[in-house]
GROMACS .gro file of C-alpha atoms in nm:
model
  336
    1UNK     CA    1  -0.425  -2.142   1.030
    2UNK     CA    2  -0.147  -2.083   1.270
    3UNK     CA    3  -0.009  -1.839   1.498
    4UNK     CA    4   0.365  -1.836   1.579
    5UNK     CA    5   0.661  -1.583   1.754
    6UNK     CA    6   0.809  -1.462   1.445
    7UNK     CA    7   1.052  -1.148   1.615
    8UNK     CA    8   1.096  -0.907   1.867
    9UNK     CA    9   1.081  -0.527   1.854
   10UNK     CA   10   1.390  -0.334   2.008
   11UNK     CA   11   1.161  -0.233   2.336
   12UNK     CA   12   1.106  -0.655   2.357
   13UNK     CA   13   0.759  -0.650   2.204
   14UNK     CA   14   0.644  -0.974   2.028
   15UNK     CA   15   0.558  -0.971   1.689
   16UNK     CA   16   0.380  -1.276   1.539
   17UNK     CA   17   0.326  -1.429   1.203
   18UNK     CA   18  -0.068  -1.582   1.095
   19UNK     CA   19  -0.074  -1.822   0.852
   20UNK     CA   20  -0.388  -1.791   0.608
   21UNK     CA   21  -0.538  -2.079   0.354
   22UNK     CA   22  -0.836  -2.060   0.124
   23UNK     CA   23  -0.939  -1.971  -0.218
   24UNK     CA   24  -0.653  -2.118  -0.374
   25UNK     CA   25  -0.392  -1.885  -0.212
   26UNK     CA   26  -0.153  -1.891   0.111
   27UNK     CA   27  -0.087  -1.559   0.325
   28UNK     CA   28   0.174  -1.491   0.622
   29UNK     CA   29   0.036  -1.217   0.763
   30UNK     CA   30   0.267  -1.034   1.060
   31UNK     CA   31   0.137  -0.799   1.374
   32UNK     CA   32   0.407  -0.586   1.292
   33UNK     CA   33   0.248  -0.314   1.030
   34UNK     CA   34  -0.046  -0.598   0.929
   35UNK     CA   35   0.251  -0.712   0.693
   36UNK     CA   36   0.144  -0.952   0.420
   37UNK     CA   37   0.507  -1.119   0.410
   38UNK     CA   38   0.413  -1.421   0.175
   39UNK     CA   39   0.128  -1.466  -0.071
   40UNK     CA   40   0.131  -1.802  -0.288
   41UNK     CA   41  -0.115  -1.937  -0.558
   42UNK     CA   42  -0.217  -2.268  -0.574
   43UNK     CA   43   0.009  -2.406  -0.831
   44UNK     CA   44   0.276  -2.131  -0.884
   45UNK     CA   45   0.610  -2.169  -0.730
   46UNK     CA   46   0.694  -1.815  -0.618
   47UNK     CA   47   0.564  -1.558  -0.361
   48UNK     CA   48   0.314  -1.316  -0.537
   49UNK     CA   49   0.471  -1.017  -0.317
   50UNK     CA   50   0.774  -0.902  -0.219
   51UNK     CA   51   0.946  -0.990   0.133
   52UNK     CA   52   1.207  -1.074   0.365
   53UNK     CA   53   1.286  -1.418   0.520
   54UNK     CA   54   1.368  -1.266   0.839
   55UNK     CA   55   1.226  -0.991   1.067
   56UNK     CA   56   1.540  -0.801   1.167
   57UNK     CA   57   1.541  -0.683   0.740
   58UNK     CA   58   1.210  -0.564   0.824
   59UNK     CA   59   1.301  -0.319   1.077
   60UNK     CA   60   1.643  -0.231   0.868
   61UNK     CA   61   1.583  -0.206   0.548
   62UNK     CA   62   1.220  -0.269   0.449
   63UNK     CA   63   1.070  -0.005   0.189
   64UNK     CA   64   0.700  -0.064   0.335
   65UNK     CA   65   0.677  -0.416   0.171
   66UNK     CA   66   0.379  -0.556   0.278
   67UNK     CA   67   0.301  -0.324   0.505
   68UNK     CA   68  -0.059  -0.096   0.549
   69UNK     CA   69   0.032   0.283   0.540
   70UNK     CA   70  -0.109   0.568   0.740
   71UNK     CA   71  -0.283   0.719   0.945
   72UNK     CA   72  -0.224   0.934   0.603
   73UNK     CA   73  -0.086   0.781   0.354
   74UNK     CA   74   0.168   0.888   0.066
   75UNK     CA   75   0.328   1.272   0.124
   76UNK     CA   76   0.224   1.568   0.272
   77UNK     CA   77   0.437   1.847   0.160
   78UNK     CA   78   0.684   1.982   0.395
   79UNK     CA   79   0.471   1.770   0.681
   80UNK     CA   80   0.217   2.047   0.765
   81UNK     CA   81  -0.126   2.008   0.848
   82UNK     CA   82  -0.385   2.256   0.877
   83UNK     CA   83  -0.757   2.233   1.040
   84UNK     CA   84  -1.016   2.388   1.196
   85UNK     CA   85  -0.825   2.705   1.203
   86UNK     CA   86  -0.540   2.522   1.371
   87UNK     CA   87  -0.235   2.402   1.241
   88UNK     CA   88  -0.042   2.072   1.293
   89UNK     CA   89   0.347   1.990   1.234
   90UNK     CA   90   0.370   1.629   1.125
   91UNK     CA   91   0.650   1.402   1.119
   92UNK     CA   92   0.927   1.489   0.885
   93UNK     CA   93   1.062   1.147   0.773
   94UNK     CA   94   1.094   1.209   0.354
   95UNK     CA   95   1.411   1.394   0.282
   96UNK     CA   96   1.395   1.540   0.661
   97UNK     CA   97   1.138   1.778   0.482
   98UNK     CA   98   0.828   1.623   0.417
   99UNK     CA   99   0.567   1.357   0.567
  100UNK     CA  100   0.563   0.998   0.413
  101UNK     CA  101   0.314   0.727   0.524
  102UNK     CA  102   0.190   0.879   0.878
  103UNK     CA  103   0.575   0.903   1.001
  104UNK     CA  104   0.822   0.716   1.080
  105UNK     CA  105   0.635   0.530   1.365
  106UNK     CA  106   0.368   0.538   1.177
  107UNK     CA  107   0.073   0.204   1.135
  108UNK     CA  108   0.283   0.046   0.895
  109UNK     CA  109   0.589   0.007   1.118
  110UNK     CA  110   0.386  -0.056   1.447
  111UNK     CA  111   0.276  -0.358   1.605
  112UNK     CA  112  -0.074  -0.426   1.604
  113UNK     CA  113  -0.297  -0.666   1.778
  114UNK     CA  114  -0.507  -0.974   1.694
  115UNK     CA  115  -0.881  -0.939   1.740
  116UNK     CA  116  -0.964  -1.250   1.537
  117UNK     CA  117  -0.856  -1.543   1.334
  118UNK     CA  118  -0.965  -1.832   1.109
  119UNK     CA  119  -0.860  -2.045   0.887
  120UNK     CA  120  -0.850  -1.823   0.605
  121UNK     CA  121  -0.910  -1.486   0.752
  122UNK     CA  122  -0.806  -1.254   1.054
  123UNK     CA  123  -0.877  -0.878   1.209
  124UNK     CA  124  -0.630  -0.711   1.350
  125UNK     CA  125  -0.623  -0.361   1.591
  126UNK     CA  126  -0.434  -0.085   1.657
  127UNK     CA  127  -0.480   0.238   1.852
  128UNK     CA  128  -0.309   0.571   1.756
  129UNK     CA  129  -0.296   0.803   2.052
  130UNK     CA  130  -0.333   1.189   2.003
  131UNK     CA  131  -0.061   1.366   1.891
  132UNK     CA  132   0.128   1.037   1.721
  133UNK     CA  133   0.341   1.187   1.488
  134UNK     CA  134   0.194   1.468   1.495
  135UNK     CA  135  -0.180   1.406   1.414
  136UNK     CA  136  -0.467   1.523   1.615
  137UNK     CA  137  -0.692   1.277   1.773
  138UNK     CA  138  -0.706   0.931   1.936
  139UNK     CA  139  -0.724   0.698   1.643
  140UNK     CA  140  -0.895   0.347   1.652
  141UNK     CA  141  -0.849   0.144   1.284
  142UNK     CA  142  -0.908  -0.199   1.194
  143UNK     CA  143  -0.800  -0.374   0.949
  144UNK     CA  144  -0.918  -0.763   0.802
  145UNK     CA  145  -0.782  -0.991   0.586
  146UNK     CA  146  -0.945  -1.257   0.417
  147UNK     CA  147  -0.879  -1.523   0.164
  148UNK     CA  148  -1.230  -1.566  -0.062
  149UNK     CA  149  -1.257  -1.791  -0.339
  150UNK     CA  150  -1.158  -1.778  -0.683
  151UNK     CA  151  -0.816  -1.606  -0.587
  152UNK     CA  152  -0.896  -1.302  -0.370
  153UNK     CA  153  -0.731  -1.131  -0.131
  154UNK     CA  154  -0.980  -0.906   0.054
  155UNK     CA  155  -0.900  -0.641   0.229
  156UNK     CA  156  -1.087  -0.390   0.480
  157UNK     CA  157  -1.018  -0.076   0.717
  158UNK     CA  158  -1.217   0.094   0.970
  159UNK     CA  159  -1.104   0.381   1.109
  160UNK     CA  160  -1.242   0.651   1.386
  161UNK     CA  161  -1.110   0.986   1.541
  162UNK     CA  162  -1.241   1.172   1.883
  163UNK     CA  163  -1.105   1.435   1.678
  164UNK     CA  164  -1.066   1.584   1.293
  165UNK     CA  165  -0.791   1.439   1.155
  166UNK     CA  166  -0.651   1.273   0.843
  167UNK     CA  167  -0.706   0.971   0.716
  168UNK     CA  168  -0.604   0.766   0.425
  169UNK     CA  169  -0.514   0.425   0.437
  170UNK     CA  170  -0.337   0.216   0.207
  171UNK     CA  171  -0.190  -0.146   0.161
  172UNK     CA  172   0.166  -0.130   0.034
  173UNK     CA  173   0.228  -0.498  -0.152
  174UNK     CA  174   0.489  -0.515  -0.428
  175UNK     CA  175   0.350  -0.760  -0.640
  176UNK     CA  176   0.557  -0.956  -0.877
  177UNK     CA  177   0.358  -1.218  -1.076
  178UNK     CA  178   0.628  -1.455  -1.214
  179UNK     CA  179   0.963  -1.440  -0.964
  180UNK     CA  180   1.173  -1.289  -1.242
  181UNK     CA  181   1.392  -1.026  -1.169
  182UNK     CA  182   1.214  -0.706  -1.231
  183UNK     CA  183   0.852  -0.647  -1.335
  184UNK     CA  184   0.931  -0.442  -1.615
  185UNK     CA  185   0.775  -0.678  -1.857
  186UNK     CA  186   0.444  -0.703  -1.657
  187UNK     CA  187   0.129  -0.557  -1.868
  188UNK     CA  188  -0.050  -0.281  -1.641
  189UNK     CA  189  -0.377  -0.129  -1.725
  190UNK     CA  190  -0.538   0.122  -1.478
  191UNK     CA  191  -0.869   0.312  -1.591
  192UNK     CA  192  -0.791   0.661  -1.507
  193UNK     CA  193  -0.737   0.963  -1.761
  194UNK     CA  194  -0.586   1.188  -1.488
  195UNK     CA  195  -0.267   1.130  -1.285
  196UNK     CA  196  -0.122   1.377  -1.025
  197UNK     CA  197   0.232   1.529  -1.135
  198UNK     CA  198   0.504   1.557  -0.873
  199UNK     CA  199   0.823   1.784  -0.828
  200UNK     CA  200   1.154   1.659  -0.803
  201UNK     CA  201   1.108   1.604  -0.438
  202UNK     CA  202   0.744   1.362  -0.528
  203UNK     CA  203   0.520   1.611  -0.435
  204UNK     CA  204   0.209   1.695  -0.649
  205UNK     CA  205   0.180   2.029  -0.781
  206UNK     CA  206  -0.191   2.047  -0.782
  207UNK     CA  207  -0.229   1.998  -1.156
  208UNK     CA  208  -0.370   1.690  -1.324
  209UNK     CA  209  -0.232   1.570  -1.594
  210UNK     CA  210  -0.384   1.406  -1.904
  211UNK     CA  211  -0.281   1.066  -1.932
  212UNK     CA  212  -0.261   1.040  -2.306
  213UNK     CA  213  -0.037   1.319  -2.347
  214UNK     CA  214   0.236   1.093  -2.114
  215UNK     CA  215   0.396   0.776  -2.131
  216UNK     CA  216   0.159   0.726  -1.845
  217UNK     CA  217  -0.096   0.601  -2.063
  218UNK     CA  218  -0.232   0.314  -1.904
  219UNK     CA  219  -0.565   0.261  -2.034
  220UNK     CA  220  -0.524   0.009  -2.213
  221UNK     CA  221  -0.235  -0.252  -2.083
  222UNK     CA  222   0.103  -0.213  -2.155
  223UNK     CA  223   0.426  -0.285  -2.024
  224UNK     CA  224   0.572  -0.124  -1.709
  225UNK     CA  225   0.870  -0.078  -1.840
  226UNK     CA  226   0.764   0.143  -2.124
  227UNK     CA  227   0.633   0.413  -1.876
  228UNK     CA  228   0.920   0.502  -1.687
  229UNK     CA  229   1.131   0.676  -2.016
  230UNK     CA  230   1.430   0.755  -1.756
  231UNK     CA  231   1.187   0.866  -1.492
  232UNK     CA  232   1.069   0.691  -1.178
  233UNK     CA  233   0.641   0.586  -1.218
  234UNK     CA  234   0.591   0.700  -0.872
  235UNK     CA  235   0.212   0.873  -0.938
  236UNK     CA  236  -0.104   0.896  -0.856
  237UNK     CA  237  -0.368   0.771  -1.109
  238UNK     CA  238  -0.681   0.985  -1.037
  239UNK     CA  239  -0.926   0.710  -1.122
  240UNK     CA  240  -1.204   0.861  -0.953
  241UNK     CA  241  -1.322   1.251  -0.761
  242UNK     CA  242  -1.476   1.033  -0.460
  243UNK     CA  243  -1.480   0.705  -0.283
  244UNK     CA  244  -1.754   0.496  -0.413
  245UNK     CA  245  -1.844   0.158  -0.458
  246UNK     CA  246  -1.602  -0.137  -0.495
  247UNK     CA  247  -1.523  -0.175  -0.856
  248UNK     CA  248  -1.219  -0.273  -1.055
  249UNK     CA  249  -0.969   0.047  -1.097
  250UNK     CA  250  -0.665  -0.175  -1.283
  251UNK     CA  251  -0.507  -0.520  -1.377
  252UNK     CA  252  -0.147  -0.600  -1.352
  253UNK     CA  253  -0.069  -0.950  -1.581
  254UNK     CA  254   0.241  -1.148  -1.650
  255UNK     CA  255   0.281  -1.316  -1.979
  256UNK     CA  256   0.555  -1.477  -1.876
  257UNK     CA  257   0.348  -1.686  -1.573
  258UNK     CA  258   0.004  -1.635  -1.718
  259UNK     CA  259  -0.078  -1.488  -1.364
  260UNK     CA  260  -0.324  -1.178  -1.358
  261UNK     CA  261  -0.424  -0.982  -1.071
  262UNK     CA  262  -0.718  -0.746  -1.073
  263UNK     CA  263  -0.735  -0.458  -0.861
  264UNK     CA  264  -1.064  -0.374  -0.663
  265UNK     CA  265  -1.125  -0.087  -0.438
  266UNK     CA  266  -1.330   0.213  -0.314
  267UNK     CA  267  -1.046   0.468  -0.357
  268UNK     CA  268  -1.034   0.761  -0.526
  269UNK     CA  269  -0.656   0.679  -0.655
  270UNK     CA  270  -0.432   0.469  -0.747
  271UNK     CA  271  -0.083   0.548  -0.634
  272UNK     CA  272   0.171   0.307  -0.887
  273UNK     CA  273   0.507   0.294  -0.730
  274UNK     CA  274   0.757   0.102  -1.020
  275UNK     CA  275   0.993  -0.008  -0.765
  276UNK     CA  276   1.301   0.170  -0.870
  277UNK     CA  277   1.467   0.262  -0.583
  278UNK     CA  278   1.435  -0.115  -0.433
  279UNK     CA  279   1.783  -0.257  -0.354
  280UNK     CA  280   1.790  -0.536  -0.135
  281UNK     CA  281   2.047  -0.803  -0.268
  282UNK     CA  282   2.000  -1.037   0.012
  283UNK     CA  283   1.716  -1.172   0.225
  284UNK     CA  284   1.469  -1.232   0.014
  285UNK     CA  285   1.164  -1.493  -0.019
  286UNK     CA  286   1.300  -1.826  -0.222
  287UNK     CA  287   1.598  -1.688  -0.180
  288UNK     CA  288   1.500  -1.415  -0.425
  289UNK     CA  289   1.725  -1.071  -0.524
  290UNK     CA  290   1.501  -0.783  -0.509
  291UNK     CA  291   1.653  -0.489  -0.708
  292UNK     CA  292   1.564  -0.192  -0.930
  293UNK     CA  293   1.204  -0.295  -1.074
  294UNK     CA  294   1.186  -0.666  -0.846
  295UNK     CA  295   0.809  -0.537  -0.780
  296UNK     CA  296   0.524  -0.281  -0.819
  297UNK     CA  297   0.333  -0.141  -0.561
  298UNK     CA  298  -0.026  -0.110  -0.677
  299UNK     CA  299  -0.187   0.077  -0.368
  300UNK     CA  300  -0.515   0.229  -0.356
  301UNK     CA  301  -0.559   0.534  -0.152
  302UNK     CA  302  -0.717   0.921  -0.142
  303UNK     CA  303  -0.513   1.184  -0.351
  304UNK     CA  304  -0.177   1.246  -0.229
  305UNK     CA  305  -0.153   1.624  -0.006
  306UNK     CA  306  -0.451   1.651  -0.050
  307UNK     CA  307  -0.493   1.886   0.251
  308UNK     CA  308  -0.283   2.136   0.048
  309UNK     CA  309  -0.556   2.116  -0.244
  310UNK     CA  310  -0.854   2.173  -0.243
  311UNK     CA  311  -0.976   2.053  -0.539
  312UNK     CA  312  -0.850   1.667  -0.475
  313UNK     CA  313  -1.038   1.465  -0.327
  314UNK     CA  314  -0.996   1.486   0.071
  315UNK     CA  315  -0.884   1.268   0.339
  316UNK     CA  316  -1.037   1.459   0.644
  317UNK     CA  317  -1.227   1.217   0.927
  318UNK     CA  318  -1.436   1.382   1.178
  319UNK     CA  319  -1.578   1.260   1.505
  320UNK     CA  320  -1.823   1.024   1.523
  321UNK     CA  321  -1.787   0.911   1.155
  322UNK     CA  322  -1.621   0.640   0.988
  323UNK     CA  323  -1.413   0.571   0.749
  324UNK     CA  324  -1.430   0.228   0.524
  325UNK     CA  325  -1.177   0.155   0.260
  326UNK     CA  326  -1.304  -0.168   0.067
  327UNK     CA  327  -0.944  -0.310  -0.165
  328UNK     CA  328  -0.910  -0.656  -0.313
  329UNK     CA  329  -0.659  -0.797  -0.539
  330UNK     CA  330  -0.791  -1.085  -0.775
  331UNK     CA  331  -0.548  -1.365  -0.893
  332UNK     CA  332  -0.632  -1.595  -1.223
  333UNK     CA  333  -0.390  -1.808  -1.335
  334UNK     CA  334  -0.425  -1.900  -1.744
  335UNK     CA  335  -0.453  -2.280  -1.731
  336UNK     CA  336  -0.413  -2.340  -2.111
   0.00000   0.00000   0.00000
């Protein structure tokens, strides 16, 4: 485990990079947005995730990679907020129209602070004053990493409000599992029969959607690639009505590395994000392209706007409770 300078905000504020070991995989982890900027597996070549070399393509041109979104994650159409009988403008930052990700200062492009650190695990803090971006209440979440045996990354929030607010936290990895150039051949299974639909702006409509009517058909696996059909996979998989207990919501394997990942969490969704819009020709780890398709974001969250419907399942914290999100991502790599 170390802890080094890795960049500097624009106001001068240090931002610093932990290095992780243990289970058979390697993390850089950054203060800026709890960034995950490297993730390795003993005995594969290539970074697991999607990231930059250098912080300055963070603050210019990073799509979330690596980064922990909220205090609400995903969109909120046209960034309003209503509660308690009062109503809230949020941050406009998708399409100058809606909310995306708690704003454009939102968790995910803050810096936060170290609590605590080991060799294979660290906490880190952050505070979210009232009115940030728009939200009510003075937010406290945490957030831990840890590197467990047999390939996991685990991951854990806490989060609490002096007032009602929203939250809905998610991690933002794109995950590539052999260094190719897209993911498009990458077998996905996810066990929902639901998935939100979206307008042409990515905004759900309220309806769900019956999976095996769609291309979206991801109960059993099948590649990426054959979803999309001309349109972006940018959805959310309704995989449950409530957060429960931890239990495994999907699997994303590569055939070509043998690698599989397992996704674990206490989410009620699954928003899967097919990387089409990345472009980033430079910058990347091992020196590493990432275009159309270089990764999918797998990232387990509440119901997108779901303030706007009621019959989703919501994201609304209240004083004196807490909220607990419980996500890990499990890595096997076939030996034979």
């Amino acid at each position: 485990m170390t802890v080094e300078l890795y960049g500097k905000m624009p106001d001068g504020t240090d931002v610093h990079r932990i290095t992780l070991k243990g289970g058979g995989l390697s993390a850089n982890v950054l203060t800026y947005g709890g960034v995950i900027q490297d993730l390795r597996l003993d005995g594969h070549a290539t970074a697991l995730v999607l990231g930059f070399e250098h912080f300055e393509h963070y603050l210019a041109h990073s799509p979330y990679f690596g980064a922990n979104a909220g205090r609400c994650a995903n969109r909120i159409r046209d960034g309003h907020l209503a509660l308690s009988g009062k109503t809230y403008q949020l941050d406009q930052n998708f399409l100058e129209r809606h909310h995306l990700h708690g704003g454009k200062a939102g968790m995910g492009k803050s810096v936060w602070d170290i609590e605590t650190f080991t060799e294979e695990s660290t906490t880190l803090a952050i505070h979210l004053p009232d009115g940030d971006m728009g939200y009510p209440g003075n937010m406290t979440i945490k957030l831990t990493y840890r590197l467990l045996a047999q390939g996991i990354l685990d991951i854990r929030f806490w989060a609490s409000s002096d007032q009602q607010t929203l939250c809905n936290l998610a991690h933002h990895s794109y995950f590539n599992l052999d260094g190719q150039g897209d993911i498009n051949g990458h077998l996905l299974q996810v066990d929902a029969p639901h998935f939100t639909p979206v307008d042409d702006e990515l905004i759900p409509t309220g309806e769900l959607c019956d999976v095996g009517q769609t291309t979206f058909d991801f109960r059993a696996p099948k590649p990426v690639g054959e979803a999309a059909a001309g349109q972006i996979l940018d959805h959310n998989f309704c995989v449950a009505q409530d957060r429960g207990a931890l239990r495994k919501i999907a699997c994303l394997q590569s055939p070509k590395s043998g690698i599989t990942m397992d996704v674990l969490s206490t989410e009620p969704g699954l928003q899967v994000y097919d990387g089409a819009k990345i472009n980033m020709p430079v910058g990347g780890l091992d020196g590493r392209e990432m275009l159309p398709h270089a990764g999918i974001a797998l990232e387990p969250q509440v119901w997108p706007d779901a303030n706007h419907h009621a019959h989703f399942p919501q994201a609304v914290l209240a004083p004196g409770d807490t909220y607990q999100q419980h996500t890990q991502y499990i890595f096997n790599k076939d030996q034979t």
